[in-house]
mmCIF file of C-alpha atoms in Angstrom:
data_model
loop_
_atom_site.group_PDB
_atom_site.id
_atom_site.type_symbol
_atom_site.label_atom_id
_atom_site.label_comp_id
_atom_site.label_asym_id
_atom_site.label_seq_id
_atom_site.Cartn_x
_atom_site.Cartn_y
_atom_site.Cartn_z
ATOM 1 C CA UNK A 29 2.943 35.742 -124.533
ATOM 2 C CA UNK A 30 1.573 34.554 -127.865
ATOM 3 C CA UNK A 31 1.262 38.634 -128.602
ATOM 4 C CA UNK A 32 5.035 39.234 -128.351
ATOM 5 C CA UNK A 33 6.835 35.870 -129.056
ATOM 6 C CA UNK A 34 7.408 36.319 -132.961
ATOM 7 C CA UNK A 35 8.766 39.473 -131.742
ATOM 8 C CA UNK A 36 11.282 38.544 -129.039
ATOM 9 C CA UNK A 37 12.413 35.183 -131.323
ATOM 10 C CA UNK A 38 13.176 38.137 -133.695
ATOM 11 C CA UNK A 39 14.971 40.369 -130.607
ATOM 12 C CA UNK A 40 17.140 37.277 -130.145
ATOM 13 C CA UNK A 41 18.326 37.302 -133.983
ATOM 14 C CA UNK A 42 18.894 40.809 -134.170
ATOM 15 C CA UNK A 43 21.298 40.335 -130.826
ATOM 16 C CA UNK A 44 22.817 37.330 -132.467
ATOM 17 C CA UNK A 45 23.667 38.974 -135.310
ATOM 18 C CA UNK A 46 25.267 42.192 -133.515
ATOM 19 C CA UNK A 47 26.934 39.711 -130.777
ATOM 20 C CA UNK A 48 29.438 38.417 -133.817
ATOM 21 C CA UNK A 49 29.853 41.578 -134.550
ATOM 22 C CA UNK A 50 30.929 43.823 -131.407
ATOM 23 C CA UNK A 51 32.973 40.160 -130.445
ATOM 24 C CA UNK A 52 34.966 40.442 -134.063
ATOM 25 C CA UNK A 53 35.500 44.031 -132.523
ATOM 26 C CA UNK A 54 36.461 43.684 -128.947
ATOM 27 C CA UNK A 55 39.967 44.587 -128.126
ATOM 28 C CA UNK A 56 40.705 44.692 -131.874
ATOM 29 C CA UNK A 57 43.973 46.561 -132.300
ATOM 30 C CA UNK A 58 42.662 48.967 -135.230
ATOM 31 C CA UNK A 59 39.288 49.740 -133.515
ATOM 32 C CA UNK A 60 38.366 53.143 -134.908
ATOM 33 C CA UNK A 61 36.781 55.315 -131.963
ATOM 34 C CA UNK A 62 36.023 58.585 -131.686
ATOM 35 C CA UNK A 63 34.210 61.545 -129.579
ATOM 36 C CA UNK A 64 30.553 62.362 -130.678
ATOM 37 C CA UNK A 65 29.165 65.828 -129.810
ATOM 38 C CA UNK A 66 28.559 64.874 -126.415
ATOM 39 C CA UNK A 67 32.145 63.975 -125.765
ATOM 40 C CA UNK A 68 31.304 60.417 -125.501
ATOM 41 C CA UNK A 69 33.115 58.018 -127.670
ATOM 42 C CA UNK A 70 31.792 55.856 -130.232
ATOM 43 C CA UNK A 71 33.570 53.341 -131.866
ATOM 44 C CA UNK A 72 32.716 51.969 -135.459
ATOM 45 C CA UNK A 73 31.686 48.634 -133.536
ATOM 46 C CA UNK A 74 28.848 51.075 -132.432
ATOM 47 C CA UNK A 75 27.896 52.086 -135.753
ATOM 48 C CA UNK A 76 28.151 48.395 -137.910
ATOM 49 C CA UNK A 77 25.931 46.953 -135.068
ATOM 50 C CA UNK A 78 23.414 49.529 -135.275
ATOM 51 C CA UNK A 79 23.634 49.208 -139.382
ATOM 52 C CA UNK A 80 23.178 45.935 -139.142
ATOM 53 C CA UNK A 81 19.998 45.481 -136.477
ATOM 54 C CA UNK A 82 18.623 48.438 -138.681
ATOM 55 C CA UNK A 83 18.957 46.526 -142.207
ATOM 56 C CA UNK A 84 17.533 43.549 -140.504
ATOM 57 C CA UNK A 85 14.270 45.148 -138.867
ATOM 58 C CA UNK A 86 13.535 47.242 -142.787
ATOM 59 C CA UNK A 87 13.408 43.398 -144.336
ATOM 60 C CA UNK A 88 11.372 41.650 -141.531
ATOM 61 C CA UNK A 89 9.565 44.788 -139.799
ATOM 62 C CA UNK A 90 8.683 47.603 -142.447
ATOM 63 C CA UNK A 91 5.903 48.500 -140.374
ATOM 64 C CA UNK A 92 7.719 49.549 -137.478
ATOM 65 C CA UNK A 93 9.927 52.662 -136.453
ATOM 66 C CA UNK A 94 13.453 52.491 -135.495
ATOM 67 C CA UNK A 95 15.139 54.482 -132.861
ATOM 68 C CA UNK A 96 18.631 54.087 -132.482
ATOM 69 C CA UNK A 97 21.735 55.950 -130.622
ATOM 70 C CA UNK A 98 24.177 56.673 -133.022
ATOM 71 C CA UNK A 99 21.839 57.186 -136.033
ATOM 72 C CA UNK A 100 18.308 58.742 -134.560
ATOM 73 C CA UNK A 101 14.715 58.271 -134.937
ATOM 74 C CA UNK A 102 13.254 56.495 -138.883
ATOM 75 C CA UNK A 103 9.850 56.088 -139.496
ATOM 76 C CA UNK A 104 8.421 52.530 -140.692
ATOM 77 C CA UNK A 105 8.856 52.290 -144.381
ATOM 78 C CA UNK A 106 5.096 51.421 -144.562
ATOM 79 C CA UNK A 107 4.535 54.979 -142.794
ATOM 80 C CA UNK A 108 3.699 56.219 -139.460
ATOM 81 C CA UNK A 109 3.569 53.513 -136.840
ATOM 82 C CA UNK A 110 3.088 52.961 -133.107
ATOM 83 C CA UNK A 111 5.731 50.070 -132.722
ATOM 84 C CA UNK A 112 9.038 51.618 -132.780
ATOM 85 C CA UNK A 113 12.068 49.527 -132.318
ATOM 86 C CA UNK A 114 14.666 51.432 -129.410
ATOM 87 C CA UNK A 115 18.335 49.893 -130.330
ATOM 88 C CA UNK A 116 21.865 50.988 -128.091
ATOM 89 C CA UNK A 117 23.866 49.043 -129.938
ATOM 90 C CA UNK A 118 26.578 49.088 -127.270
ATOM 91 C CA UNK A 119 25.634 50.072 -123.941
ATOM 92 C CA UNK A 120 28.823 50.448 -121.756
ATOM 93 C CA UNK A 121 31.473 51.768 -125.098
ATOM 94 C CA UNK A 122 33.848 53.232 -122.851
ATOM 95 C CA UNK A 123 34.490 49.607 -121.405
ATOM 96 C CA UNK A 124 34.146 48.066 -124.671
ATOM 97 C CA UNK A 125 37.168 50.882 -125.517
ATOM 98 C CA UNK A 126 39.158 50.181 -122.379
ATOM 99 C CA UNK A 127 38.872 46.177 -123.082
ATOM 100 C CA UNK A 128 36.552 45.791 -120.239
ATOM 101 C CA UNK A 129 34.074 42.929 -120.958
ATOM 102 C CA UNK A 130 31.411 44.542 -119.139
ATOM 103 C CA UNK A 131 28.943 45.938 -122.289
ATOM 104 C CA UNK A 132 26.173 44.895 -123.840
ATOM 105 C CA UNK A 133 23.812 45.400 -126.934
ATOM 106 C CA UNK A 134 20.202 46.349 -125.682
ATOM 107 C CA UNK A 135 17.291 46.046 -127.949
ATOM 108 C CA UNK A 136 13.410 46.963 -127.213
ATOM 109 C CA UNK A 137 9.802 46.734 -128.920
ATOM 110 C CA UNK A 138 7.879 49.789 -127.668
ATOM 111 C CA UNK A 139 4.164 49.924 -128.284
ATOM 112 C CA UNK A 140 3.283 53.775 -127.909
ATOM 113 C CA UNK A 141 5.135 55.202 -124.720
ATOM 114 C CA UNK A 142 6.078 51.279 -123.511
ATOM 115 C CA UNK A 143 8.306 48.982 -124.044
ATOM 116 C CA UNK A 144 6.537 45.387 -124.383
ATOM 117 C CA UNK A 145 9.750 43.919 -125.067
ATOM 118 C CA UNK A 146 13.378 43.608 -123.803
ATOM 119 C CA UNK A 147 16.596 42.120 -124.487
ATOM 120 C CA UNK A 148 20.065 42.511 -123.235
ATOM 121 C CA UNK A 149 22.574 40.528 -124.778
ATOM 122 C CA UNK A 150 26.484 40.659 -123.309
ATOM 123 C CA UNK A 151 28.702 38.296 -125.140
ATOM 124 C CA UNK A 152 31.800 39.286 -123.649
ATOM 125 C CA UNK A 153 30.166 37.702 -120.254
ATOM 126 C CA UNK A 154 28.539 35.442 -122.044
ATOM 127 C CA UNK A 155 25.373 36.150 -120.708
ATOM 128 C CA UNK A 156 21.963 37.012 -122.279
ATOM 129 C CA UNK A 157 18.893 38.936 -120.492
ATOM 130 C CA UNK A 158 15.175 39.142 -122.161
ATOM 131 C CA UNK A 159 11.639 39.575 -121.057
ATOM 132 C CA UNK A 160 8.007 40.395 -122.907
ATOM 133 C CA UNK A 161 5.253 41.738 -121.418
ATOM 134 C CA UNK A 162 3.218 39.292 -119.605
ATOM 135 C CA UNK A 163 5.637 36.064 -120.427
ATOM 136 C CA UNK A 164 7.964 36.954 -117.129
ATOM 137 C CA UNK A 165 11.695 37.470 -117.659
ATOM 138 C CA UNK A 166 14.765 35.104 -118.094
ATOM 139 C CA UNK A 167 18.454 35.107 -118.124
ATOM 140 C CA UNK A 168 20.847 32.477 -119.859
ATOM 141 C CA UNK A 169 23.349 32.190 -122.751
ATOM 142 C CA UNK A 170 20.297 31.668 -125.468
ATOM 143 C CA UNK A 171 16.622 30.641 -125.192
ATOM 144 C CA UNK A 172 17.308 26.753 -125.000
ATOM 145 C CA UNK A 173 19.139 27.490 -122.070
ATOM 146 C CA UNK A 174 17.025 29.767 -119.996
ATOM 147 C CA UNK A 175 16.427 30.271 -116.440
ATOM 148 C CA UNK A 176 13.243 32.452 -115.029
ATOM 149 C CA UNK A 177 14.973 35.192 -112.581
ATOM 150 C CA UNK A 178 12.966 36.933 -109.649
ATOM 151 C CA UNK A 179 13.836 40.223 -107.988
ATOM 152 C CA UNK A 180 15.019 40.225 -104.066
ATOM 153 C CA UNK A 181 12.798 40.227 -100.815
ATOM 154 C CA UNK A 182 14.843 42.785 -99.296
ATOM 155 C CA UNK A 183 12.894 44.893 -97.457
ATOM 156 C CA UNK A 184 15.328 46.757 -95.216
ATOM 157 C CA UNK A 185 17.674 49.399 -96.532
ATOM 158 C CA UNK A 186 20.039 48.439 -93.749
ATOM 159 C CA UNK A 187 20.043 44.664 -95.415
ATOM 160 C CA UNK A 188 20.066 45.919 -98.798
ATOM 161 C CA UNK A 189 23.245 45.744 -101.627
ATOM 162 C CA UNK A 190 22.689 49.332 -103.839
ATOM 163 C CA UNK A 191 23.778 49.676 -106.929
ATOM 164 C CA UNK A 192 24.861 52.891 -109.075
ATOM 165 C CA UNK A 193 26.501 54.354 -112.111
ATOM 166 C CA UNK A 194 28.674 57.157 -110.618
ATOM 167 C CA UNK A 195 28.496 60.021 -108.274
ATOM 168 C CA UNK A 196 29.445 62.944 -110.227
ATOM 169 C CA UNK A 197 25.932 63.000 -112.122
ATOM 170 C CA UNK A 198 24.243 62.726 -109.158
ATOM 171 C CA UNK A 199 26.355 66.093 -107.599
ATOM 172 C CA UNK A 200 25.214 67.764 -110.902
ATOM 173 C CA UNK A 201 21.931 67.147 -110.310
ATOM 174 C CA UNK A 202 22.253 68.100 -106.669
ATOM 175 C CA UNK A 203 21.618 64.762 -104.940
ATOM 176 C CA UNK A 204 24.876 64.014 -103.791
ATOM 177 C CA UNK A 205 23.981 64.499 -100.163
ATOM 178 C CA UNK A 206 21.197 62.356 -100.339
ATOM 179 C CA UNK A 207 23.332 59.446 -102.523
ATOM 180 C CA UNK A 208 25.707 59.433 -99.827
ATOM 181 C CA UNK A 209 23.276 58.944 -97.098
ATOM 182 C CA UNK A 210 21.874 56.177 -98.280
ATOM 183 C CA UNK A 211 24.783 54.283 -99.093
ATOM 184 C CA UNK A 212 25.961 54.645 -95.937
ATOM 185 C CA UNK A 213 22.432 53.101 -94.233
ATOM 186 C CA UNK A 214 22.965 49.705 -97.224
ATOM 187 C CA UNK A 215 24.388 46.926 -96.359
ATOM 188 C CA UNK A 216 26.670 47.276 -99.101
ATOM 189 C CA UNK A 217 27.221 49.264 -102.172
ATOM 190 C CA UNK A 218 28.649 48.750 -105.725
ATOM 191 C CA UNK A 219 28.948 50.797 -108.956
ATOM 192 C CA UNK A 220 28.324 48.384 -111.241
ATOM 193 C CA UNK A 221 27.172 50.648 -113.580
ATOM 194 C CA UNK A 222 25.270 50.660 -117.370
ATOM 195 C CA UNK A 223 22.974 47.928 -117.941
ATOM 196 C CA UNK A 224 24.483 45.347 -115.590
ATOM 197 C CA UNK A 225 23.352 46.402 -112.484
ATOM 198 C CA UNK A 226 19.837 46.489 -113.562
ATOM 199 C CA UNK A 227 20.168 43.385 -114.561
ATOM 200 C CA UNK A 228 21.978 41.820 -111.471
ATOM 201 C CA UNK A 229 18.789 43.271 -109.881
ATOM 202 C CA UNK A 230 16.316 41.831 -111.701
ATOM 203 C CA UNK A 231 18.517 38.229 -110.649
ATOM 204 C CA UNK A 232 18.366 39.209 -107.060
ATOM 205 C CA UNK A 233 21.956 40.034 -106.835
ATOM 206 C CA UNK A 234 21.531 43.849 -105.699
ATOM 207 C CA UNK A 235 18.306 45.335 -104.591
ATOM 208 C CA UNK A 236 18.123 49.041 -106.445
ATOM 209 C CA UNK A 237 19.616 50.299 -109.345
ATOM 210 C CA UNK A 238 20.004 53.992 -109.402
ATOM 211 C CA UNK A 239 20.828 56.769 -112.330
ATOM 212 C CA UNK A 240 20.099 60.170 -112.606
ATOM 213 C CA UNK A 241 20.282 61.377 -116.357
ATOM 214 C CA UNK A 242 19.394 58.461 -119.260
ATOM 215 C CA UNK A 243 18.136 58.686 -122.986
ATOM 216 C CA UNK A 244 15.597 56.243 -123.856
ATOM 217 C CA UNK A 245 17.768 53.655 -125.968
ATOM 218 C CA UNK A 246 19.333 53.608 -122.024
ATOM 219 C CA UNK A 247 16.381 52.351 -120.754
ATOM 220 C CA UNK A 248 13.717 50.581 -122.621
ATOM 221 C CA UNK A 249 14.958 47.006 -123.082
ATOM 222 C CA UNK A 250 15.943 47.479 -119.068
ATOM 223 C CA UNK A 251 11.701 48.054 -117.928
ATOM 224 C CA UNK A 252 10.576 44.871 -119.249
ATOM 225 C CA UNK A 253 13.413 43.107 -117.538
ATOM 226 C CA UNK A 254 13.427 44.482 -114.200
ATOM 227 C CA UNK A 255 9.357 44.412 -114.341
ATOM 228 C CA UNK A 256 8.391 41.071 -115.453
ATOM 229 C CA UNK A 257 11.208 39.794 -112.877
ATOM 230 C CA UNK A 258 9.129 41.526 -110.024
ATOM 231 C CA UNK A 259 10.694 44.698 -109.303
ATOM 232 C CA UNK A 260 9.829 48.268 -109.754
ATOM 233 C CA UNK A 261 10.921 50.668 -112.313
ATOM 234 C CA UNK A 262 10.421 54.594 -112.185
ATOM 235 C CA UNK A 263 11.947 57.823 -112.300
ATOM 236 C CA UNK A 264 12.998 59.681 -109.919
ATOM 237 C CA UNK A 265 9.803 61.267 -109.656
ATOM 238 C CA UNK A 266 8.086 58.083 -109.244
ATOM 239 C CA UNK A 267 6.388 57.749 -112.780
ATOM 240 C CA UNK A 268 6.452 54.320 -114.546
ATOM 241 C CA UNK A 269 8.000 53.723 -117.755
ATOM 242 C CA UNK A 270 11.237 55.150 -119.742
ATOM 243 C CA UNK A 271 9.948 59.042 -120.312
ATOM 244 C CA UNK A 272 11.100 60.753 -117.507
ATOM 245 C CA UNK A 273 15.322 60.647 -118.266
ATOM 246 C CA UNK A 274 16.774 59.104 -114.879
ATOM 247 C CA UNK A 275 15.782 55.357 -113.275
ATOM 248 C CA UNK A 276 15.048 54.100 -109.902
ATOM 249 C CA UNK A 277 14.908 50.671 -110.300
ATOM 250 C CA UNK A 278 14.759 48.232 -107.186
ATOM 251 C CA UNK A 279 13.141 45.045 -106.136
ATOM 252 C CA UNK A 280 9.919 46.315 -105.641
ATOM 253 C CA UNK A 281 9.423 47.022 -101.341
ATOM 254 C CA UNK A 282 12.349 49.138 -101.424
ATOM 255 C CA UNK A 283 11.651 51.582 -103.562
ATOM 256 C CA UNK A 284 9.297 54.316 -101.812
ATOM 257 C CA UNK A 285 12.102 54.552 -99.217
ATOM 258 C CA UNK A 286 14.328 55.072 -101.764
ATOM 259 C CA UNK A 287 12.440 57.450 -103.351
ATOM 260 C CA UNK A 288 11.782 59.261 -100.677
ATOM 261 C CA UNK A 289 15.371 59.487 -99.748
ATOM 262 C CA UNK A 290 16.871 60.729 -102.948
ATOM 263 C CA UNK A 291 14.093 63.602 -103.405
ATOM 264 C CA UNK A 292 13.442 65.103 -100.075
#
C-alpha cells in the first residue's frame, strides 16, 4: 500500500475539492447544460470540476498525464510519462440534469494500461468508494470513516440480483436476446445504472454489473474497486482491465456463466 497511499490521500483531495463543487451545482436553477457532439449533455458543473482536478494534479503531479472527458488527453508538464491520471468529472450528468442524486465524480491513477488506483466519490448520496492496488477496497463518507467491502458468494445465476445500464445498447450491439435470457434465469434484476451498480457490487448488494459500450474515464476508477473487493472485472470478451470498451463485472464465480451467456 505504501506504493500508492500518497497517491490515493491525493485522489481523496482532488474528490473533495470537485464534491463542493458539483454540490454548489446540483439542482441550481441557472445550470448551463448543453449537447456535446455525441448528443450527450454536459453541463458547466462538468467542465469547472474537471478544471479544477486538472489545475490541482499540474501543481502537485507535473510528472503525470491527465486524461479527462470533457477536455481530452495532456501530457505531464515534465514530458512523456507512464502515470496518467483518468478523471469523469461527473459520471451519471443526465441525472445530475434531471435532479437525480444518483452521480458521481470518478477519479483513477493508471500505471501503463492499469489503473492502480480508484475513487468514486457521490456527494449527493453521501457516499464515497476508493481502492489501490494491493491495499483492498473501502466504502464510507471519508477515510476516517471507512469500512472494508467484499464482493458476494453468489454462485447461482438463479440466486443472483443483476445489474445493468439499459437495454437499448445492448440491442445495438445485438445481445438483446441473450440480456433478456439471463435476466429472466436471476433472481432479480435492476438498472441501476453508471457507476453505482458497480459499486453496489463490489458491497455485495448485486452480483454482476453489465455494459456494453464504455470510454475509459467510464471505467478505470471502477477496476480497482470491484477488484480489490474480490470480484472480477473484464470485457465482454473476457480480457482484464479497462481497454476493451464494454464491462462485465460480477462477484467473481459468476462471471464465466455470464460470459458465456452474453457471447454465445
Amino acid at each position: 500500500m505504501a506504493r500508492y497511499a500518497d497517491d490515493l490521500s491525493l485522489a481523496h483531495l482532488l474528490a473533495d475539492t470537485a464534491d463542493s463543487i458539483s454540490m454548489a451545482r446540483f439542482r441550481a436553477l441557472d445550470l448551463h447544460v448543453e449537447s456535446k457532439p455525441d448528443l450527450t449533455p454536459v453541463s458547466d458543473a462538468d467542465t469547472a470540476v474537471e478544471k479544477a482536478v486538472r489545475a490541482t494534479l499540474a501543481r502537485t503531479r507535473p510528472r503525470d498525464g491527465v486524461l479527462g472527458e470533457e477536455f481530452g488527453a495532456s501530457e505531464a508538464a515534465a514530458g512523456p510519462s507512464t502515470r496518467q491520471w483518468v478523471v469523469d468529472p461527473i459520471d451519471g450528468t443526465k441525472n445530475f440534469v434531471r435532479g437525480v442524486p444518483i452521480w458521481a465524480t470518478l477519479i483513477a491513477l493508471m500505471e501503463g494500461d492499469q489503473p492502480v488506483v480508484g475513487l468514486v466519490s457521490a456527494p449527493a448520496l453521501g457516499r464515497r468508494w476508493w481502492a489501490a492496488v494491493g491495499h483492498g477496497a473501502y466504502a464510507g463518507r471519508h477515510t476516517a470513516a471507512a469500512t472494508p467491502i467484499r464482493t458476494s458468494a453468489v454462485r447461482r445465476l438463479g440466486d443472483a440480483s443483476f445489474c445493468y445500464s439499459s437495454l437499448s445498447g445492448w440491442e445495438e450491439t445485438g445481445r438483446l436476446d441473450a440480456m433478456l435470457g439471463i435476466m429472466r434465469q436471476s433472481w432479480r434484476t435492476r438498472a441501476y445504472g453508471d457507476f453505482y451498480g458497480y459499486m453496489l457490487l463490489a458491497e455485495g448488494a448485486v452480483d454482476v454489473m453489465v455494459e456494453p459500450e464504455l470510454s475509459l474515464w467510464d471505467l478505470a476508477a471502477l477496476i480497482p474497486i470491484v477488484t480489490e473487493a474480490g470480484g472480477r472485472f473484464s470485457d465482454l470478451a473476457g480480457r482484464p482491465g479497462p481497454g476493451g470498451g464494454s464491462a462485465v463485472a460480477t462477484n467473481g464465480p459468476l462471471h464465466e456463466d455470464i460470459l458465456l451467456r452474453l457471447t454465445r
